mmCIF file of N, CA and C in Angstrom:
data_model
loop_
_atom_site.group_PDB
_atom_site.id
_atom_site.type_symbol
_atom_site.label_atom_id
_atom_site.label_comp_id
_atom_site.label_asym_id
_atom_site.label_seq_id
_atom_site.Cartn_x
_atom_site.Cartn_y
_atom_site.Cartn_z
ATOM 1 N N UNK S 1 -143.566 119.061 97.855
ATOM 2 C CA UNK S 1 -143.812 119.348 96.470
ATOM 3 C C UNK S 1 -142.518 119.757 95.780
ATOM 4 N N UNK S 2 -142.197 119.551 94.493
ATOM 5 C CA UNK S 2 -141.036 119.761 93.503
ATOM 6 C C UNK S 2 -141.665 120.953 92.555
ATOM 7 N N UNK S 3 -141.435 121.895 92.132
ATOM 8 C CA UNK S 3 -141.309 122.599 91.336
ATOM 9 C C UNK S 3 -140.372 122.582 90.360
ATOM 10 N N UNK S 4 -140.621 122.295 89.075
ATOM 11 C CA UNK S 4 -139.456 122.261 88.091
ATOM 12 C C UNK S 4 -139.752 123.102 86.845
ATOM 13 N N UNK S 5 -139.090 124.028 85.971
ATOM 14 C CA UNK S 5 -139.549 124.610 84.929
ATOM 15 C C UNK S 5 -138.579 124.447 83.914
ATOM 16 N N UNK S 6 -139.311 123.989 82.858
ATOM 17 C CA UNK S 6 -138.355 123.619 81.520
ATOM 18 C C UNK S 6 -138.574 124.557 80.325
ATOM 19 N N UNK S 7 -137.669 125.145 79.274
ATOM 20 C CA UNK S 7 -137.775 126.227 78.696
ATOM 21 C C UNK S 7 -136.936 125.883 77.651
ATOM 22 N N UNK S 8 -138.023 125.778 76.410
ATOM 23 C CA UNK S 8 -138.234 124.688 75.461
ATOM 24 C C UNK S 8 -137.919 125.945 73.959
ATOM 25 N N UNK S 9 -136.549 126.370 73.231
ATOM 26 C CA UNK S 9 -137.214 126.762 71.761
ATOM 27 C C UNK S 9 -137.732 126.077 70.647
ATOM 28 N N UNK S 10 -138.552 126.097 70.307
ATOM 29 C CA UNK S 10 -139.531 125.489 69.227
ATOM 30 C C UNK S 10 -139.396 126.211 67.879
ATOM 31 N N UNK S 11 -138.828 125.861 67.298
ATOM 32 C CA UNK S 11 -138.772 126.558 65.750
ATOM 33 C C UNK S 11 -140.018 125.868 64.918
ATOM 34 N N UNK S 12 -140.831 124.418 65.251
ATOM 35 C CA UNK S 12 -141.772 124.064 64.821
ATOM 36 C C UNK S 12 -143.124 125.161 64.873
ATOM 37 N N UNK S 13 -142.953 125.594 66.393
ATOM 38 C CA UNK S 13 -144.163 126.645 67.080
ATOM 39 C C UNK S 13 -144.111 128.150 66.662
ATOM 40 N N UNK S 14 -142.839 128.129 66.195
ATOM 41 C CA UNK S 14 -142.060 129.402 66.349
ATOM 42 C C UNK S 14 -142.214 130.269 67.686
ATOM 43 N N UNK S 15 -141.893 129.658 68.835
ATOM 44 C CA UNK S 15 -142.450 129.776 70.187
ATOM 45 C C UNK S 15 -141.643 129.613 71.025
ATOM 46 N N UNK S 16 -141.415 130.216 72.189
ATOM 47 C CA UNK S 16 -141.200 129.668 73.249
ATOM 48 C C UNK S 16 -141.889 128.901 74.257
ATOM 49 N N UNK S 17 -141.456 127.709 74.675
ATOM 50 C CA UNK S 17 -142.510 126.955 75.186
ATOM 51 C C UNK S 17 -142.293 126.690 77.109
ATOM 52 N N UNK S 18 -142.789 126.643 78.219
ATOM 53 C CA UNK S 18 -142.403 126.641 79.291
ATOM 54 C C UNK S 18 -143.195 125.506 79.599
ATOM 55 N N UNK S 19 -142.575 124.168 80.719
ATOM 56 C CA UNK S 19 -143.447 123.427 80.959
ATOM 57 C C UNK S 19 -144.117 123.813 82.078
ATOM 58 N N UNK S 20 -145.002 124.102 83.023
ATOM 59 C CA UNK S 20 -145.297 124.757 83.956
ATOM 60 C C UNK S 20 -145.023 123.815 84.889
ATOM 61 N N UNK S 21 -144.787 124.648 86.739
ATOM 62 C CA UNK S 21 -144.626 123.541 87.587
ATOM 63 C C UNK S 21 -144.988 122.333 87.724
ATOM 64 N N UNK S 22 -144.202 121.115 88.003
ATOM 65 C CA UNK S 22 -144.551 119.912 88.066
ATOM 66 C C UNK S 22 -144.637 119.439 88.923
ATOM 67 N N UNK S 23 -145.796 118.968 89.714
ATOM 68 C CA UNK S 23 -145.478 118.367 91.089
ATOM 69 C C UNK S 23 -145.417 116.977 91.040
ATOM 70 N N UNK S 24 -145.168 116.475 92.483
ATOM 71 C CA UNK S 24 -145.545 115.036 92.169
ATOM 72 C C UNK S 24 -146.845 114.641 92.478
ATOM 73 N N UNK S 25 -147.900 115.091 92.264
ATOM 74 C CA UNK S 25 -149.541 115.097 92.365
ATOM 75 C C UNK S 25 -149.908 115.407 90.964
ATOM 76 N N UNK S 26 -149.213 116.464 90.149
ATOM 77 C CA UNK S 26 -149.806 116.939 88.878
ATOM 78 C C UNK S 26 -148.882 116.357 87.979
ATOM 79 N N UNK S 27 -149.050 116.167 86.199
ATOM 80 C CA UNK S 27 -148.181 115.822 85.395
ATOM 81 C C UNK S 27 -147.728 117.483 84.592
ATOM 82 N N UNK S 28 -148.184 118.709 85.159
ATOM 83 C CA UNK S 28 -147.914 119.480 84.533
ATOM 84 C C UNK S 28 -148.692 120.414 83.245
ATOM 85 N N UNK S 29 -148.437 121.291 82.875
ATOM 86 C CA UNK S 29 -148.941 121.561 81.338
ATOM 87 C C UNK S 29 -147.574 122.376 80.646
ATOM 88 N N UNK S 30 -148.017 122.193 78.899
ATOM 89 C CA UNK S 30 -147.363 123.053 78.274
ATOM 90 C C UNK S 30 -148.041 124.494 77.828
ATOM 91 N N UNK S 31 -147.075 125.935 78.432
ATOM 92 C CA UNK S 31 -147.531 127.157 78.116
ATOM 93 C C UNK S 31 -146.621 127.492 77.052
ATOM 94 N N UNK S 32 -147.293 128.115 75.814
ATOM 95 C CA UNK S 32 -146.407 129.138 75.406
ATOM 96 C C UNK S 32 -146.296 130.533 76.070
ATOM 97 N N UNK S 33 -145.242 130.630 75.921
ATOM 98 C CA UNK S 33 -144.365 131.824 76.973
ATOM 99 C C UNK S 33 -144.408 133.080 76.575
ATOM 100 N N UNK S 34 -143.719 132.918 74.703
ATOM 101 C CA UNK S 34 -143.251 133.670 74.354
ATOM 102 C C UNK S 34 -143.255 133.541 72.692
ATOM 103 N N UNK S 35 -143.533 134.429 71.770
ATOM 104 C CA UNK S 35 -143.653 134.208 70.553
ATOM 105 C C UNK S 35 -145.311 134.418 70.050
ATOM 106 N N UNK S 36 -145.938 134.158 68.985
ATOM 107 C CA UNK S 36 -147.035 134.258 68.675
ATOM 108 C C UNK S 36 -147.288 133.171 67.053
ATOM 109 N N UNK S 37 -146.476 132.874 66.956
ATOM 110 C CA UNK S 37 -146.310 131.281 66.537
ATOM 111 C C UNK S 37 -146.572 131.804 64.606
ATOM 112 N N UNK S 38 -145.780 133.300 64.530
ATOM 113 C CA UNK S 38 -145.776 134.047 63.160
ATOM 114 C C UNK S 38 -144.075 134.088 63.621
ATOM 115 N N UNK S 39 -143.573 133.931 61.910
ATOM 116 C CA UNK S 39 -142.361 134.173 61.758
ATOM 117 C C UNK S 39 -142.001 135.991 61.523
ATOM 118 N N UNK S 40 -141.124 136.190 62.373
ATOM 119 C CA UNK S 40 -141.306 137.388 62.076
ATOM 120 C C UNK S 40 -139.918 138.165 63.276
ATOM 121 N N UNK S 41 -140.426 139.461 62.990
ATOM 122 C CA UNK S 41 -139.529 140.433 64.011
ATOM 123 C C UNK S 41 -140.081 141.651 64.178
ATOM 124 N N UNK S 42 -140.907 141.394 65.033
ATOM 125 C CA UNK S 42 -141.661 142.592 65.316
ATOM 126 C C UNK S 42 -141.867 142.352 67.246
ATOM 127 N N UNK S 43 -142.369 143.452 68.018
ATOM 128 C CA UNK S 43 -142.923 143.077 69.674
ATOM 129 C C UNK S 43 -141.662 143.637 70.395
ATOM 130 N N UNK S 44 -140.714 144.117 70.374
ATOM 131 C CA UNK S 44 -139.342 144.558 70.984
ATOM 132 C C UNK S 44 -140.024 146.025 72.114
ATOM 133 N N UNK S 45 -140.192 145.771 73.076
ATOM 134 C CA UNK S 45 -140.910 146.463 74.303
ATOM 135 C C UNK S 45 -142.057 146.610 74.662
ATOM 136 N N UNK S 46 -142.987 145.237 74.274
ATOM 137 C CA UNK S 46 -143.882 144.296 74.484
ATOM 138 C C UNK S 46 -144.026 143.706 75.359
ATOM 139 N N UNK S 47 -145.021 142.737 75.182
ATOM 140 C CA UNK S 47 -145.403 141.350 75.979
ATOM 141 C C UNK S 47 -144.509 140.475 75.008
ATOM 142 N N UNK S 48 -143.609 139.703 75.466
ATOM 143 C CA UNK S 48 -143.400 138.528 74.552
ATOM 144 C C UNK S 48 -144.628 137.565 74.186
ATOM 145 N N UNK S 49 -145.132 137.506 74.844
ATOM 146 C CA UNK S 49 -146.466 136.776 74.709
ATOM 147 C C UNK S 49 -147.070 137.283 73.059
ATOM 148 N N UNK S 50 -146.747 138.135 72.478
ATOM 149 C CA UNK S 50 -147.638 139.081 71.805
ATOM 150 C C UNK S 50 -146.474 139.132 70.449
ATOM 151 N N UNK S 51 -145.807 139.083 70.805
ATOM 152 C CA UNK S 51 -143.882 139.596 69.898
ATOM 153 C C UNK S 51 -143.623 137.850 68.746
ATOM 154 N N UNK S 52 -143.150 138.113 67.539
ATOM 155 C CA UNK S 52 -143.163 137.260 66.402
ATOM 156 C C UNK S 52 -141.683 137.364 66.794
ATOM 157 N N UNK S 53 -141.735 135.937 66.356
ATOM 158 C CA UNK S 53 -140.068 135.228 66.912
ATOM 159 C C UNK S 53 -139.583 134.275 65.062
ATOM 160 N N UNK S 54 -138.452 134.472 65.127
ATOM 161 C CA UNK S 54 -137.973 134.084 63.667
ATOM 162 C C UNK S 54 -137.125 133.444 64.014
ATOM 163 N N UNK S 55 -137.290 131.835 64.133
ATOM 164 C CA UNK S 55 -136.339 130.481 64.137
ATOM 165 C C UNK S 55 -135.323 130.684 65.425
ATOM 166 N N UNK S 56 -136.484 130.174 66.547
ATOM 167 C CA UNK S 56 -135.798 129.828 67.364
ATOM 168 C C UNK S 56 -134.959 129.169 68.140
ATOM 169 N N UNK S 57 -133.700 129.081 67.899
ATOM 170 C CA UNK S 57 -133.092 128.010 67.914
ATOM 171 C C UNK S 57 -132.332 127.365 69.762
ATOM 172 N N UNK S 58 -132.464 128.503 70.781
ATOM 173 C CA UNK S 58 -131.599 127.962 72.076
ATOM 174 C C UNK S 58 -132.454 128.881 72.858
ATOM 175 N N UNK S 59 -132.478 128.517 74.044
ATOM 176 C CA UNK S 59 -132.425 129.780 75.044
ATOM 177 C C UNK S 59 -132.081 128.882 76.339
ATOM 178 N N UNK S 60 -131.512 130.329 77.138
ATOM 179 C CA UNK S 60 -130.652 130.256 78.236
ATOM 180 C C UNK S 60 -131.409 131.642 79.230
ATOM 181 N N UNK S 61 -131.103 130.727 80.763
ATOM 182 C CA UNK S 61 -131.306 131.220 81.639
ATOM 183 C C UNK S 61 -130.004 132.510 82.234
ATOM 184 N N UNK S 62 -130.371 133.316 81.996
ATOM 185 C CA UNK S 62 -129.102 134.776 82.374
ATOM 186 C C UNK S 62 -128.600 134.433 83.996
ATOM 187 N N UNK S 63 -128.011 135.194 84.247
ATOM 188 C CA UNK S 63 -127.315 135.372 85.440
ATOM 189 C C UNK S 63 -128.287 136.242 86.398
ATOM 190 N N UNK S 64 -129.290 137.050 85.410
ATOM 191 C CA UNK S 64 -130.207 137.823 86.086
ATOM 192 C C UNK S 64 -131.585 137.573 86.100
ATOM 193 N N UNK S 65 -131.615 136.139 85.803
ATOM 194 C CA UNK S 65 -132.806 135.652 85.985
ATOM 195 C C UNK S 65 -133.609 136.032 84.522
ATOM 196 N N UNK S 66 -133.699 136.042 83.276
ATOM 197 C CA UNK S 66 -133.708 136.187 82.297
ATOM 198 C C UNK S 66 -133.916 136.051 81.456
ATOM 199 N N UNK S 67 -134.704 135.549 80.415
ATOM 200 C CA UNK S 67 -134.499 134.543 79.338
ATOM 201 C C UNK S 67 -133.534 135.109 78.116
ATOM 202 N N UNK S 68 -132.417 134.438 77.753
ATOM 203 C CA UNK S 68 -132.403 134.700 76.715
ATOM 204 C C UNK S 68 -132.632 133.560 75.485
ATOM 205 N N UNK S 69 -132.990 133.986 74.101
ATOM 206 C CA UNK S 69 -133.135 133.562 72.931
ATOM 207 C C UNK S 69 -132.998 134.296 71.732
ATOM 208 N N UNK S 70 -132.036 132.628 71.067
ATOM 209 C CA UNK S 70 -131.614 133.413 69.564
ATOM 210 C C UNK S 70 -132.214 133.039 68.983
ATOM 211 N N UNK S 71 -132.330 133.535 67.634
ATOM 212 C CA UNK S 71 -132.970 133.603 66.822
ATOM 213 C C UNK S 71 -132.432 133.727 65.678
ATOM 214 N N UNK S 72 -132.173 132.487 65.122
ATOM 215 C CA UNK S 72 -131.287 131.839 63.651
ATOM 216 C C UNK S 72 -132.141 132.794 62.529
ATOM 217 N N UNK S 73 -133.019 132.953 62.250
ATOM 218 C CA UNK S 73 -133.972 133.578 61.012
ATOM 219 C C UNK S 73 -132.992 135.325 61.116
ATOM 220 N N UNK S 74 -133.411 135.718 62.573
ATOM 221 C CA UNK S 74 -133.149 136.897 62.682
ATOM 222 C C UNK S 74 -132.068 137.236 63.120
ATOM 223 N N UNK S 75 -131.223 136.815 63.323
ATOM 224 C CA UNK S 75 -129.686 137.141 63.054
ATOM 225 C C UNK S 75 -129.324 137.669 64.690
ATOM 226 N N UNK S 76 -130.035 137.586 65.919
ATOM 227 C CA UNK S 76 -130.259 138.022 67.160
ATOM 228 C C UNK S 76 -130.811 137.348 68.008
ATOM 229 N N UNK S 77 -130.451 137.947 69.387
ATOM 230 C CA UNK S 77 -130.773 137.084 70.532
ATOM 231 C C UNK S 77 -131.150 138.231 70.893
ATOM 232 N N UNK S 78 -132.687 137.679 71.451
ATOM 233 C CA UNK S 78 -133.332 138.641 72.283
ATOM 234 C C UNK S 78 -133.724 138.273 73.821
ATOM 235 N N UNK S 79 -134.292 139.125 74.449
ATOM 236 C CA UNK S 79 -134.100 139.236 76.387
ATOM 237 C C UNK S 79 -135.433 139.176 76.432
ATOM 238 N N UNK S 80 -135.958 137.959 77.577
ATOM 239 C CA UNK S 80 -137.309 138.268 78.264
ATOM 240 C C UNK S 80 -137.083 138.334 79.266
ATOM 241 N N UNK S 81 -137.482 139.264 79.709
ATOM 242 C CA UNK S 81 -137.845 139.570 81.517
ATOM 243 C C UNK S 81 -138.682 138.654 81.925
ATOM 244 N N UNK S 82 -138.687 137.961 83.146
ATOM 245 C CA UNK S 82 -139.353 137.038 83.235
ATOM 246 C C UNK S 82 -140.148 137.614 84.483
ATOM 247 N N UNK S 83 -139.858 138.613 85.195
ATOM 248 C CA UNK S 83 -140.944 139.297 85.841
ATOM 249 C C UNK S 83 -141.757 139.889 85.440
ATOM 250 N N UNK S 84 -141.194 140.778 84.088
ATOM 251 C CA UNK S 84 -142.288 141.955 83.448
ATOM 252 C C UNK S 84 -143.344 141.462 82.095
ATOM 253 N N UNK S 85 -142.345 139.989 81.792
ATOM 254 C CA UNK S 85 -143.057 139.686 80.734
ATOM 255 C C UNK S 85 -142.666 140.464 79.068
ATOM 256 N N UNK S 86 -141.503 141.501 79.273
ATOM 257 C CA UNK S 86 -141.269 142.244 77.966
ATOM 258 C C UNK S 86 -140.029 141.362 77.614
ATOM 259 N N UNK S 87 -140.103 141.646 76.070
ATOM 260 C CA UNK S 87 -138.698 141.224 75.184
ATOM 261 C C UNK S 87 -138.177 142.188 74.720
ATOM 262 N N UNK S 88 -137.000 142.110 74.565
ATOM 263 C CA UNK S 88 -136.086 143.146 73.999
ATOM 264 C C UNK S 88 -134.558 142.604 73.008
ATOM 265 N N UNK S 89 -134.217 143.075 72.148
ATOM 266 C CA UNK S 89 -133.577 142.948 71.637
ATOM 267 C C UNK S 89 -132.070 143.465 71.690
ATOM 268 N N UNK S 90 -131.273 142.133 72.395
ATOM 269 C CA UNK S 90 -129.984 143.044 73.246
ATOM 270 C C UNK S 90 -128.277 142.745 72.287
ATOM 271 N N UNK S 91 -128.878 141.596 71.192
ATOM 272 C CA UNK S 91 -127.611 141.506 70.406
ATOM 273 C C UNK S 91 -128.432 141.165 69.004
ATOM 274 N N UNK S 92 -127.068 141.947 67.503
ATOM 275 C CA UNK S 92 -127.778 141.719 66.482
ATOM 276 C C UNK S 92 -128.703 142.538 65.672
ATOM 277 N N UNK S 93 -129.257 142.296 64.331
ATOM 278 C CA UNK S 93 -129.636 143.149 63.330
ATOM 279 C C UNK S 93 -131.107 142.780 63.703
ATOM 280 N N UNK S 94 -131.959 142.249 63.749
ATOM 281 C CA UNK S 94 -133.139 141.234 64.239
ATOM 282 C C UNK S 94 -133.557 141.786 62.593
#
């Protein structure tokens, strides 16, 4: 089996989008991850799941396993833990 995970910003969704594992038996699904699909800036020691994301424009995998994403609307890049599930806001005015 292959496991692959793709980690998608959506400024359409206002979302973060994850494709979930892909095997070669399954074609996969799309989860939102992260965001709540309101423009906004609010959820900073939350669930990202739960947290309003404002024009998301990149995200990148940290060195610590991580998500990060900026956020063109909000002037910041914010941190998801990808174990705990919280976002935080680690650069920027949000």
């Amino acid at each position: 089996m292959i496991n692959r995970r793709a980690f998608v910003a959506s400024s359409l969704f206002l979302s973060l989008l994850w494709a979930a594992p892909v095997t070669v038996e399954a074609a996969g699904r799309v989860v939102t991850w992260a965001g709540n699909g309101k423009s906004s800036y609010t959820g900073d020691g939350g669930p990202a799941s739960a947290a309003t994301i404002g024009g998301p424009f990149g995200v990148s995998l940290g060195p610590d396993g991580a998500l990060y994403v900026c956020e063109i609307d909000n002037h910041c890049v914010r941190r998801i833990d990808r174990r705990t599930g919280l976002i935080s806001t680690v650069a920027g005015t949000g």
